[in-house]
């Protein structure tokens, strides 16, 4: 009986790294990069409709940057179990992020390099393993903001927490309290497991909820979502940031950066990081 699904589609060579990182972040245990495309594997039981929708939306949006993607079909095919449970682990290795973070899967037993905080994340069907540009740059901005806030006490919100990696980083970098929210029950479970694994349960609260459930404001708000979602939530996101606080937003395809910025007229763009496809913004609210 098939237990895995294979996704395959054609893509130009210059887009392959972005595509493969996105698919790994969305929970694929392994991505095979080929000359003119990719093959990715997902557990059949967890390849639900929202996963396919997210990939379809990403594929469509990327077509604005790489027109050759337009019209290329996404092909899903069932596969029999080929002992992926062990073999896929070779696709995940520890990575260094910024000046002080070290992201590793739980089967890596060695200690982090001197001066780096270890964050252990179980790769799964929730967004956020640190490999993708959007996650990595959010972590870099969190590190920057945390350094500017020390040694005062501060609190944070991670909206759309996924694997919980940003919430864990916020706690490791001395946030006194972190509220991590996600609407996906699988993401909530994954985030809670990762929070426990990293021993930050005293500082991080994970809830299945949206931004409408939030009252009060936070010194740091992180939202690695999509441009469309950020635009829709912009007013509530801005209200969630305390005076003098920071808002980190990502998941923005570069052509949509100006549209996102335009929804935060009362916030200053403090920093921006971008590659060819993606943009991450650090916004500052006036005191």
PDB file of C-alpha atoms in Angstrom:
ATOM      1  CA  UNK A   1       0.000   0.000   0.000  1.00  0.00           C
ATOM      2  CA  UNK A   2       1.421   3.435  -0.904  1.00  0.00           C
ATOM      3  CA  UNK A   3       2.642   5.410   2.086  1.00  0.00           C
ATOM      4  CA  UNK A   4       4.412   8.285   0.328  1.00  0.00           C
ATOM      5  CA  UNK A   5       3.608  10.854  -2.327  1.00  0.00           C
ATOM      6  CA  UNK A   6       6.103  12.116  -4.862  1.00  0.00           C
ATOM      7  CA  UNK A   7       5.727  15.663  -6.154  1.00  0.00           C
ATOM      8  CA  UNK A   8       7.563  16.549  -9.357  1.00  0.00           C
ATOM      9  CA  UNK A   9       7.604  19.579 -11.607  1.00  0.00           C
ATOM     10  CA  UNK A  10       9.910  21.403 -13.968  1.00  0.00           C
ATOM     11  CA  UNK A  11      11.686  24.599 -12.956  1.00  0.00           C
ATOM     12  CA  UNK A  12      14.528  26.712 -14.379  1.00  0.00           C
ATOM     13  CA  UNK A  13      17.988  25.998 -12.915  1.00  0.00           C
ATOM     14  CA  UNK A  14      18.216  29.405 -11.220  1.00  0.00           C
ATOM     15  CA  UNK A  15      15.025  28.664  -9.223  1.00  0.00           C
ATOM     16  CA  UNK A  16      15.937  25.168  -8.026  1.00  0.00           C
ATOM     17  CA  UNK A  17      17.541  26.161  -4.706  1.00  0.00           C
ATOM     18  CA  UNK A  18      14.570  28.340  -3.765  1.00  0.00           C
ATOM     19  CA  UNK A  19      12.091  25.628  -4.755  1.00  0.00           C
ATOM     20  CA  UNK A  20      13.911  22.844  -2.903  1.00  0.00           C
ATOM     21  CA  UNK A  21      14.319  24.903   0.276  1.00  0.00           C
ATOM     22  CA  UNK A  22      10.629  25.828   0.207  1.00  0.00           C
ATOM     23  CA  UNK A  23       9.588  22.169  -0.127  1.00  0.00           C
ATOM     24  CA  UNK A  24      11.899  21.087   2.703  1.00  0.00           C
ATOM     25  CA  UNK A  25      10.498  23.855   4.897  1.00  0.00           C
ATOM     26  CA  UNK A  26       6.995  22.589   4.090  1.00  0.00           C
ATOM     27  CA  UNK A  27       7.921  19.180   5.478  1.00  0.00           C
ATOM     28  CA  UNK A  28       9.484  17.138   2.676  1.00  0.00           C
ATOM     29  CA  UNK A  29      12.090  14.771   4.165  1.00  0.00           C
ATOM     30  CA  UNK A  30      13.971  14.822   0.874  1.00  0.00           C
ATOM     31  CA  UNK A  31      14.148  16.809  -2.333  1.00  0.00           C
ATOM     32  CA  UNK A  32      15.990  15.584  -5.419  1.00  0.00           C
ATOM     33  CA  UNK A  33      17.257  18.394  -7.641  1.00  0.00           C
ATOM     34  CA  UNK A  34      17.402  17.421 -11.292  1.00  0.00           C
ATOM     35  CA  UNK A  35      18.634  19.257 -14.357  1.00  0.00           C
ATOM     36  CA  UNK A  36      15.340  20.987 -15.126  1.00  0.00           C
ATOM     37  CA  UNK A  37      13.166  20.314 -12.120  1.00  0.00           C
ATOM     38  CA  UNK A  38      12.688  18.784  -8.704  1.00  0.00           C
ATOM     39  CA  UNK A  39      11.219  15.698  -7.073  1.00  0.00           C
ATOM     40  CA  UNK A  40      10.041  15.931  -3.463  1.00  0.00           C
ATOM     41  CA  UNK A  41       8.582  13.310  -1.145  1.00  0.00           C
ATOM     42  CA  UNK A  42       5.836  13.723   1.459  1.00  0.00           C
ATOM     43  CA  UNK A  43       4.232  11.215   3.851  1.00  0.00           C
ATOM     44  CA  UNK A  44       0.865  10.297   2.354  1.00  0.00           C
ATOM     45  CA  UNK A  45      -0.941  10.567   5.682  1.00  0.00           C
ATOM     46  CA  UNK A  46       0.231  14.154   6.166  1.00  0.00           C
ATOM     47  CA  UNK A  47       0.000  15.502   2.604  1.00  0.00           C
ATOM     48  CA  UNK A  48      -3.286  17.231   3.271  1.00  0.00           C
ATOM     49  CA  UNK A  49      -5.185  19.771   1.206  1.00  0.00           C
ATOM     50  CA  UNK A  50      -3.590  22.815   2.840  1.00  0.00           C
ATOM     51  CA  UNK A  51      -0.101  21.529   1.983  1.00  0.00           C
ATOM     52  CA  UNK A  52      -1.029  21.100  -1.666  1.00  0.00           C
ATOM     53  CA  UNK A  53      -2.699  24.514  -1.678  1.00  0.00           C
ATOM     54  CA  UNK A  54       0.385  26.197  -0.191  1.00  0.00           C
ATOM     55  CA  UNK A  55       2.621  24.584  -2.810  1.00  0.00           C
ATOM     56  CA  UNK A  56       0.214  25.531  -5.603  1.00  0.00           C
ATOM     57  CA  UNK A  57       0.136  29.162  -4.423  1.00  0.00           C
ATOM     58  CA  UNK A  58       3.928  29.251  -4.165  1.00  0.00           C
ATOM     59  CA  UNK A  59       4.276  27.753  -7.650  1.00  0.00           C
ATOM     60  CA  UNK A  60       1.844  30.302  -9.093  1.00  0.00           C
ATOM     61  CA  UNK A  61       3.513  33.264  -7.365  1.00  0.00           C
ATOM     62  CA  UNK A  62       6.990  32.140  -8.421  1.00  0.00           C
ATOM     63  CA  UNK A  63       5.749  32.211 -12.013  1.00  0.00           C
ATOM     64  CA  UNK A  64       5.748  36.013 -11.807  1.00  0.00           C
ATOM     65  CA  UNK A  65       9.516  35.895 -11.295  1.00  0.00           C
ATOM     66  CA  UNK A  66      10.260  32.937 -13.567  1.00  0.00           C
ATOM     67  CA  UNK A  67       7.733  33.026 -16.444  1.00  0.00           C
ATOM     68  CA  UNK A  68       8.922  29.641 -17.701  1.00  0.00           C
ATOM     69  CA  UNK A  69       7.181  28.094 -14.687  1.00  0.00           C
ATOM     70  CA  UNK A  70       3.798  29.216 -15.964  1.00  0.00           C
ATOM     71  CA  UNK A  71       1.880  26.329 -17.441  1.00  0.00           C
ATOM     72  CA  UNK A  72       4.136  23.706 -15.864  1.00  0.00           C
ATOM     73  CA  UNK A  73       1.968  21.147 -14.030  1.00  0.00           C
ATOM     74  CA  UNK A  74       2.517  19.891 -10.509  1.00  0.00           C
ATOM     75  CA  UNK A  75       2.506  16.088 -10.621  1.00  0.00           C
ATOM     76  CA  UNK A  76       1.611  14.062  -7.513  1.00  0.00           C
ATOM     77  CA  UNK A  77       2.140  10.277  -7.574  1.00  0.00           C
ATOM     78  CA  UNK A  78       1.832   7.626  -4.804  1.00  0.00           C
ATOM     79  CA  UNK A  79       4.929   5.617  -3.871  1.00  0.00           C
ATOM     80  CA  UNK A  80       5.438   2.458  -1.847  1.00  0.00           C
ATOM     81  CA  UNK A  81       7.426   2.665   1.366  1.00  0.00           C
ATOM     82  CA  UNK A  82      11.153   2.591   0.555  1.00  0.00           C
ATOM     83  CA  UNK A  83      12.428   2.893   4.133  1.00  0.00           C
ATOM     84  CA  UNK A  84      12.278   6.674   3.963  1.00  0.00           C
ATOM     85  CA  UNK A  85      11.927   6.752   7.758  1.00  0.00           C
ATOM     86  CA  UNK A  86      15.710   6.506   8.110  1.00  0.00           C
ATOM     87  CA  UNK A  87      17.145   7.497   4.741  1.00  0.00           C
ATOM     88  CA  UNK A  88      15.639  11.007   4.638  1.00  0.00           C
ATOM     89  CA  UNK A  89      17.691  12.147   7.611  1.00  0.00           C
ATOM     90  CA  UNK A  90      20.734  12.753   5.444  1.00  0.00           C
ATOM     91  CA  UNK A  91      18.973  15.783   3.956  1.00  0.00           C
ATOM     92  CA  UNK A  92      19.177  17.680   7.286  1.00  0.00           C
ATOM     93  CA  UNK A  93      22.452  18.893   8.769  1.00  0.00           C
ATOM     94  CA  UNK A  94      23.165  21.556  11.410  1.00  0.00           C
ATOM     95  CA  UNK A  95      23.394  25.127  10.152  1.00  0.00           C
ATOM     96  CA  UNK A  96      24.759  28.316  11.682  1.00  0.00           C
ATOM     97  CA  UNK A  97      22.466  31.347  11.561  1.00  0.00           C
ATOM     98  CA  UNK A  98      23.580  34.876  12.357  1.00  0.00           C
ATOM     99  CA  UNK A  99      26.238  35.318  14.979  1.00  0.00           C
ATOM    100  CA  UNK A 100      24.796  33.246  17.793  1.00  0.00           C
ATOM    101  CA  UNK A 101      22.378  30.522  16.637  1.00  0.00           C
ATOM    102  CA  UNK A 102      22.937  26.889  15.626  1.00  0.00           C
ATOM    103  CA  UNK A 103      19.980  24.919  14.245  1.00  0.00           C
ATOM    104  CA  UNK A 104      20.193  21.121  14.365  1.00  0.00           C
ATOM    105  CA  UNK A 105      17.879  18.096  14.065  1.00  0.00           C
ATOM    106  CA  UNK A 106      17.537  15.969  17.229  1.00  0.00           C
ATOM    107  CA  UNK A 107      19.636  13.068  15.959  1.00  0.00           C
ATOM    108  CA  UNK A 108      22.756  15.270  15.845  1.00  0.00           C
ATOM    109  CA  UNK A 109      24.489  14.631  19.161  1.00  0.00           C
ATOM    110  CA  UNK A 110      27.458  16.985  18.973  1.00  0.00           C
ATOM    111  CA  UNK A 111      27.545  20.285  20.791  1.00  0.00           C
ATOM    112  CA  UNK A 112      27.145  23.632  19.010  1.00  0.00           C
ATOM    113  CA  UNK A 113      30.235  25.678  18.170  1.00  0.00           C
ATOM    114  CA  UNK A 114      31.482  27.942  20.982  1.00  0.00           C
ATOM    115  CA  UNK A 115      29.387  31.057  21.438  1.00  0.00           C
ATOM    116  CA  UNK A 116      26.296  29.679  19.686  1.00  0.00           C
ATOM    117  CA  UNK A 117      22.882  28.832  21.111  1.00  0.00           C
ATOM    118  CA  UNK A 118      21.572  25.417  20.023  1.00  0.00           C
ATOM    119  CA  UNK A 119      18.012  25.164  18.689  1.00  0.00           C
ATOM    120  CA  UNK A 120      16.869  21.594  18.090  1.00  0.00           C
ATOM    121  CA  UNK A 121      14.052  21.241  15.558  1.00  0.00           C
ATOM    122  CA  UNK A 122      12.433  18.008  14.449  1.00  0.00           C
ATOM    123  CA  UNK A 123      11.804  18.339  10.686  1.00  0.00           C
ATOM    124  CA  UNK A 124       8.158  17.645  10.027  1.00  0.00           C
ATOM    125  CA  UNK A 125       5.077  18.924   8.278  1.00  0.00           C
ATOM    126  CA  UNK A 126       5.272  22.337   9.941  1.00  0.00           C
ATOM    127  CA  UNK A 127       7.032  25.310   8.378  1.00  0.00           C
ATOM    128  CA  UNK A 128      10.428  26.267   9.752  1.00  0.00           C
ATOM    129  CA  UNK A 129      13.668  24.301   9.823  1.00  0.00           C
ATOM    130  CA  UNK A 130      16.001  27.254   9.304  1.00  0.00           C
ATOM    131  CA  UNK A 131      17.099  26.315   5.792  1.00  0.00           C
ATOM    132  CA  UNK A 132      14.810  28.655   3.900  1.00  0.00           C
ATOM    133  CA  UNK A 133      15.740  32.304   3.294  1.00  0.00           C
ATOM    134  CA  UNK A 134      12.588  33.585   4.996  1.00  0.00           C
ATOM    135  CA  UNK A 135      13.149  31.635   8.217  1.00  0.00           C
ATOM    136  CA  UNK A 136      16.865  32.343   8.312  1.00  0.00           C
ATOM    137  CA  UNK A 137      16.470  36.095   7.847  1.00  0.00           C
ATOM    138  CA  UNK A 138      13.721  36.241  10.474  1.00  0.00           C
ATOM    139  CA  UNK A 139      16.156  34.578  12.889  1.00  0.00           C
ATOM    140  CA  UNK A 140      18.859  37.087  11.952  1.00  0.00           C
ATOM    141  CA  UNK A 141      16.516  40.012  12.608  1.00  0.00           C
ATOM    142  CA  UNK A 142      15.381  38.473  15.901  1.00  0.00           C
ATOM    143  CA  UNK A 143      19.024  38.250  16.921  1.00  0.00           C
ATOM    144  CA  UNK A 144      19.545  41.911  15.976  1.00  0.00           C
ATOM    145  CA  UNK A 145      16.478  43.125  17.869  1.00  0.00           C
ATOM    146  CA  UNK A 146      17.227  40.992  20.934  1.00  0.00           C
ATOM    147  CA  UNK A 147      20.707  42.505  21.163  1.00  0.00           C
ATOM    148  CA  UNK A 148      19.238  46.016  21.046  1.00  0.00           C
ATOM    149  CA  UNK A 149      16.775  45.237  23.856  1.00  0.00           C
ATOM    150  CA  UNK A 150      19.267  43.750  26.322  1.00  0.00           C
ATOM    151  CA  UNK A 151      19.343  43.874  29.290  1.00  0.00           C
ATOM    152  CA  UNK A 152      15.746  45.068  29.723  1.00  0.00           C
ATOM    153  CA  UNK A 153      12.790  42.672  30.043  1.00  0.00           C
ATOM    154  CA  UNK A 154      10.745  42.189  26.886  1.00  0.00           C
ATOM    155  CA  UNK A 155       7.964  40.007  25.478  1.00  0.00           C
ATOM    156  CA  UNK A 156       7.264  38.701  21.980  1.00  0.00           C
ATOM    157  CA  UNK A 157       4.606  37.291  19.669  1.00  0.00           C
ATOM    158  CA  UNK A 158       5.258  34.721  16.938  1.00  0.00           C
ATOM    159  CA  UNK A 159       2.284  34.612  14.572  1.00  0.00           C
ATOM    160  CA  UNK A 160       2.054  31.516  12.358  1.00  0.00           C
ATOM    161  CA  UNK A 161       4.661  29.742  14.457  1.00  0.00           C
ATOM    162  CA  UNK A 162       4.875  26.564  12.329  1.00  0.00           C
ATOM    163  CA  UNK A 163       7.636  24.448  13.854  1.00  0.00           C
ATOM    164  CA  UNK A 164       8.064  26.996  16.654  1.00  0.00           C
ATOM    165  CA  UNK A 165      11.608  27.846  15.588  1.00  0.00           C
ATOM    166  CA  UNK A 166      11.175  31.629  15.825  1.00  0.00           C
ATOM    167  CA  UNK A 167       9.455  31.405  19.207  1.00  0.00           C
ATOM    168  CA  UNK A 168      12.258  29.180  20.502  1.00  0.00           C
ATOM    169  CA  UNK A 169      14.887  31.610  19.202  1.00  0.00           C
ATOM    170  CA  UNK A 170      13.083  34.504  20.900  1.00  0.00           C
ATOM    171  CA  UNK A 171      13.156  32.606  24.201  1.00  0.00           C
ATOM    172  CA  UNK A 172      16.802  31.565  23.804  1.00  0.00           C
ATOM    173  CA  UNK A 173      17.680  35.199  23.125  1.00  0.00           C
ATOM    174  CA  UNK A 174      16.155  36.287  26.433  1.00  0.00           C
ATOM    175  CA  UNK A 175      12.515  37.150  25.772  1.00  0.00           C
ATOM    176  CA  UNK A 176      10.749  36.866  29.131  1.00  0.00           C
ATOM    177  CA  UNK A 177       7.537  35.645  27.533  1.00  0.00           C
ATOM    178  CA  UNK A 178       6.685  34.448  24.013  1.00  0.00           C
ATOM    179  CA  UNK A 179       3.189  33.778  22.692  1.00  0.00           C
ATOM    180  CA  UNK A 180       3.295  31.457  19.649  1.00  0.00           C
ATOM    181  CA  UNK A 181       0.113  31.145  17.573  1.00  0.00           C
ATOM    182  CA  UNK A 182      -0.905  28.956  14.640  1.00  0.00           C
ATOM    183  CA  UNK A 183      -4.226  27.851  13.173  1.00  0.00           C
ATOM    184  CA  UNK A 184      -2.909  24.476  11.968  1.00  0.00           C
ATOM    185  CA  UNK A 185      -3.310  21.767  14.642  1.00  0.00           C
ATOM    186  CA  UNK A 186      -0.321  19.848  13.269  1.00  0.00           C
ATOM    187  CA  UNK A 187       1.851  22.960  13.528  1.00  0.00           C
ATOM    188  CA  UNK A 188       0.677  23.514  17.110  1.00  0.00           C
ATOM    189  CA  UNK A 189       1.607  19.950  18.047  1.00  0.00           C
ATOM    190  CA  UNK A 190       4.995  20.217  16.319  1.00  0.00           C
ATOM    191  CA  UNK A 191       5.732  23.575  17.932  1.00  0.00           C
ATOM    192  CA  UNK A 192       4.831  22.290  21.406  1.00  0.00           C
ATOM    193  CA  UNK A 193       7.065  19.248  20.928  1.00  0.00           C
ATOM    194  CA  UNK A 194       9.960  21.463  19.796  1.00  0.00           C
ATOM    195  CA  UNK A 195       9.426  23.898  22.676  1.00  0.00           C
ATOM    196  CA  UNK A 196       9.665  21.020  25.148  1.00  0.00           C
ATOM    197  CA  UNK A 197      12.676  19.592  23.342  1.00  0.00           C
ATOM    198  CA  UNK A 198      14.474  22.937  23.679  1.00  0.00           C
ATOM    199  CA  UNK A 199      13.491  23.334  27.345  1.00  0.00           C
ATOM    200  CA  UNK A 200      11.842  26.716  26.917  1.00  0.00           C
ATOM    201  CA  UNK A 201       8.331  25.729  28.051  1.00  0.00           C
ATOM    202  CA  UNK A 202       8.584  28.197  30.951  1.00  0.00           C
ATOM    203  CA  UNK A 203       8.905  31.037  28.455  1.00  0.00           C
ATOM    204  CA  UNK A 204       6.884  29.978  25.372  1.00  0.00           C
ATOM    205  CA  UNK A 205       3.132  29.411  25.236  1.00  0.00           C
ATOM    206  CA  UNK A 206       1.826  27.747  22.059  1.00  0.00           C
ATOM    207  CA  UNK A 207      -1.847  28.140  21.170  1.00  0.00           C
ATOM    208  CA  UNK A 208      -4.076  27.162  18.288  1.00  0.00           C
ATOM    209  CA  UNK A 209      -5.418  30.650  17.610  1.00  0.00           C
ATOM    210  CA  UNK A 210      -5.191  33.620  15.297  1.00  0.00           C
ATOM    211  CA  UNK A 211      -4.292  37.259  15.760  1.00  0.00           C
ATOM    212  CA  UNK A 212      -7.866  38.143  16.719  1.00  0.00           C
ATOM    213  CA  UNK A 213      -7.294  36.325  20.019  1.00  0.00           C
ATOM    214  CA  UNK A 214      -4.452  38.656  21.009  1.00  0.00           C
ATOM    215  CA  UNK A 215      -4.919  41.522  23.425  1.00  0.00           C
ATOM    216  CA  UNK A 216      -2.220  43.928  24.502  1.00  0.00           C
ATOM    217  CA  UNK A 217       1.043  44.626  22.709  1.00  0.00           C
ATOM    218  CA  UNK A 218       4.514  43.137  22.405  1.00  0.00           C
ATOM    219  CA  UNK A 219       8.045  44.474  22.142  1.00  0.00           C
ATOM    220  CA  UNK A 220       8.742  42.115  19.213  1.00  0.00           C
ATOM    221  CA  UNK A 221       6.254  40.633  16.758  1.00  0.00           C
ATOM    222  CA  UNK A 222       7.391  38.081  14.151  1.00  0.00           C
ATOM    223  CA  UNK A 223       5.144  36.950  11.291  1.00  0.00           C
ATOM    224  CA  UNK A 224       6.618  34.677   8.622  1.00  0.00           C
ATOM    225  CA  UNK A 225       3.470  34.230   6.534  1.00  0.00           C
ATOM    226  CA  UNK A 226       2.666  35.326   2.975  1.00  0.00           C
ATOM    227  CA  UNK A 227       2.340  38.778   1.469  1.00  0.00           C
ATOM    228  CA  UNK A 228      -1.410  38.342   1.066  1.00  0.00           C
ATOM    229  CA  UNK A 229      -1.878  37.332   4.709  1.00  0.00           C
ATOM    230  CA  UNK A 230       0.349  40.146   5.965  1.00  0.00           C
ATOM    231  CA  UNK A 231      -1.644  42.678   3.965  1.00  0.00           C
ATOM    232  CA  UNK A 232      -4.923  41.332   5.326  1.00  0.00           C
ATOM    233  CA  UNK A 233      -3.651  41.420   8.924  1.00  0.00           C
ATOM    234  CA  UNK A 234      -1.622  44.641   8.677  1.00  0.00           C
ATOM    235  CA  UNK A 235      -3.747  46.853  10.942  1.00  0.00           C
ATOM    236  CA  UNK A 236      -3.979  44.231  13.688  1.00  0.00           C
ATOM    237  CA  UNK A 237      -0.274  43.418  13.382  1.00  0.00           C
ATOM    238  CA  UNK A 238       0.636  47.087  13.778  1.00  0.00           C
ATOM    239  CA  UNK A 239      -1.584  47.368  16.857  1.00  0.00           C
ATOM    240  CA  UNK A 240       0.121  44.334  18.397  1.00  0.00           C
ATOM    241  CA  UNK A 241       3.491  46.124  18.363  1.00  0.00           C
ATOM    242  CA  UNK A 242       4.220  48.208  21.457  1.00  0.00           C
ATOM    243  CA  UNK A 243       5.481  51.802  21.065  1.00  0.00           C
ATOM    244  CA  UNK A 244       9.157  51.595  20.175  1.00  0.00           C
ATOM    245  CA  UNK A 245       8.712  47.914  19.337  1.00  0.00           C
ATOM    246  CA  UNK A 246       9.764  45.884  16.289  1.00  0.00           C
ATOM    247  CA  UNK A 247       7.790  43.988  13.672  1.00  0.00           C
ATOM    248  CA  UNK A 248       9.542  41.299  11.605  1.00  0.00           C
ATOM    249  CA  UNK A 249       7.601  40.187   8.530  1.00  0.00           C
ATOM    250  CA  UNK A 250       8.628  37.661   5.901  1.00  0.00           C
ATOM    251  CA  UNK A 251       7.295  35.145   3.394  1.00  0.00           C
ATOM    252  CA  UNK A 252       7.084  38.053   0.936  1.00  0.00           C
ATOM    253  CA  UNK A 253       7.893  37.435  -2.708  1.00  0.00           C
ATOM    254  CA  UNK A 254       9.932  40.447  -3.823  1.00  0.00           C
ATOM    255  CA  UNK A 255       7.426  41.902  -6.330  1.00  0.00           C
ATOM    256  CA  UNK A 256       4.967  42.278  -3.442  1.00  0.00           C
ATOM    257  CA  UNK A 257       7.326  44.047  -1.037  1.00  0.00           C
ATOM    258  CA  UNK A 258       6.031  47.551  -1.777  1.00  0.00           C
ATOM    259  CA  UNK A 259       2.448  46.402  -1.346  1.00  0.00           C
ATOM    260  CA  UNK A 260       3.263  45.038   2.107  1.00  0.00           C
ATOM    261  CA  UNK A 261       5.221  48.146   3.132  1.00  0.00           C
ATOM    262  CA  UNK A 262       2.339  50.348   2.038  1.00  0.00           C
ATOM    263  CA  UNK A 263       0.107  48.710   4.637  1.00  0.00           C
ATOM    264  CA  UNK A 264       2.338  49.906   7.497  1.00  0.00           C
ATOM    265  CA  UNK A 265       2.459  53.685   6.905  1.00  0.00           C
ATOM    266  CA  UNK A 266       3.106  54.515  10.553  1.00  0.00           C
ATOM    267  CA  UNK A 267       6.105  52.213  10.890  1.00  0.00           C
ATOM    268  CA  UNK A 268       9.682  52.870   9.815  1.00  0.00           C
ATOM    269  CA  UNK A 269      11.604  50.389   7.673  1.00  0.00           C
ATOM    270  CA  UNK A 270      14.673  49.746   9.809  1.00  0.00           C
ATOM    271  CA  UNK A 271      16.249  46.941   7.765  1.00  0.00           C
ATOM    272  CA  UNK A 272      15.487  44.793   4.742  1.00  0.00           C
ATOM    273  CA  UNK A 273      17.069  41.588   3.472  1.00  0.00           C
ATOM    274  CA  UNK A 274      16.274  40.179   0.054  1.00  0.00           C
ATOM    275  CA  UNK A 275      17.459  37.641  -2.453  1.00  0.00           C
ATOM    276  CA  UNK A 276      16.117  37.258  -5.966  1.00  0.00           C
ATOM    277  CA  UNK A 277      12.794  35.783  -4.841  1.00  0.00           C
ATOM    278  CA  UNK A 278      12.144  36.742  -1.219  1.00  0.00           C
ATOM    279  CA  UNK A 279      12.108  39.753   1.061  1.00  0.00           C
ATOM    280  CA  UNK A 280      12.181  40.057   4.855  1.00  0.00           C
ATOM    281  CA  UNK A 281      11.454  43.363   6.589  1.00  0.00           C
ATOM    282  CA  UNK A 282      12.239  44.756  10.022  1.00  0.00           C
ATOM    283  CA  UNK A 283       9.839  47.582  10.853  1.00  0.00           C
ATOM    284  CA  UNK A 284      10.021  49.913  13.836  1.00  0.00           C
ATOM    285  CA  UNK A 285       7.134  51.634  15.599  1.00  0.00           C
ATOM    286  CA  UNK A 286       7.785  55.120  16.925  1.00  0.00           C
ATOM    287  CA  UNK A 287       7.736  55.627  20.688  1.00  0.00           C
TER     288      UNK A 287
END
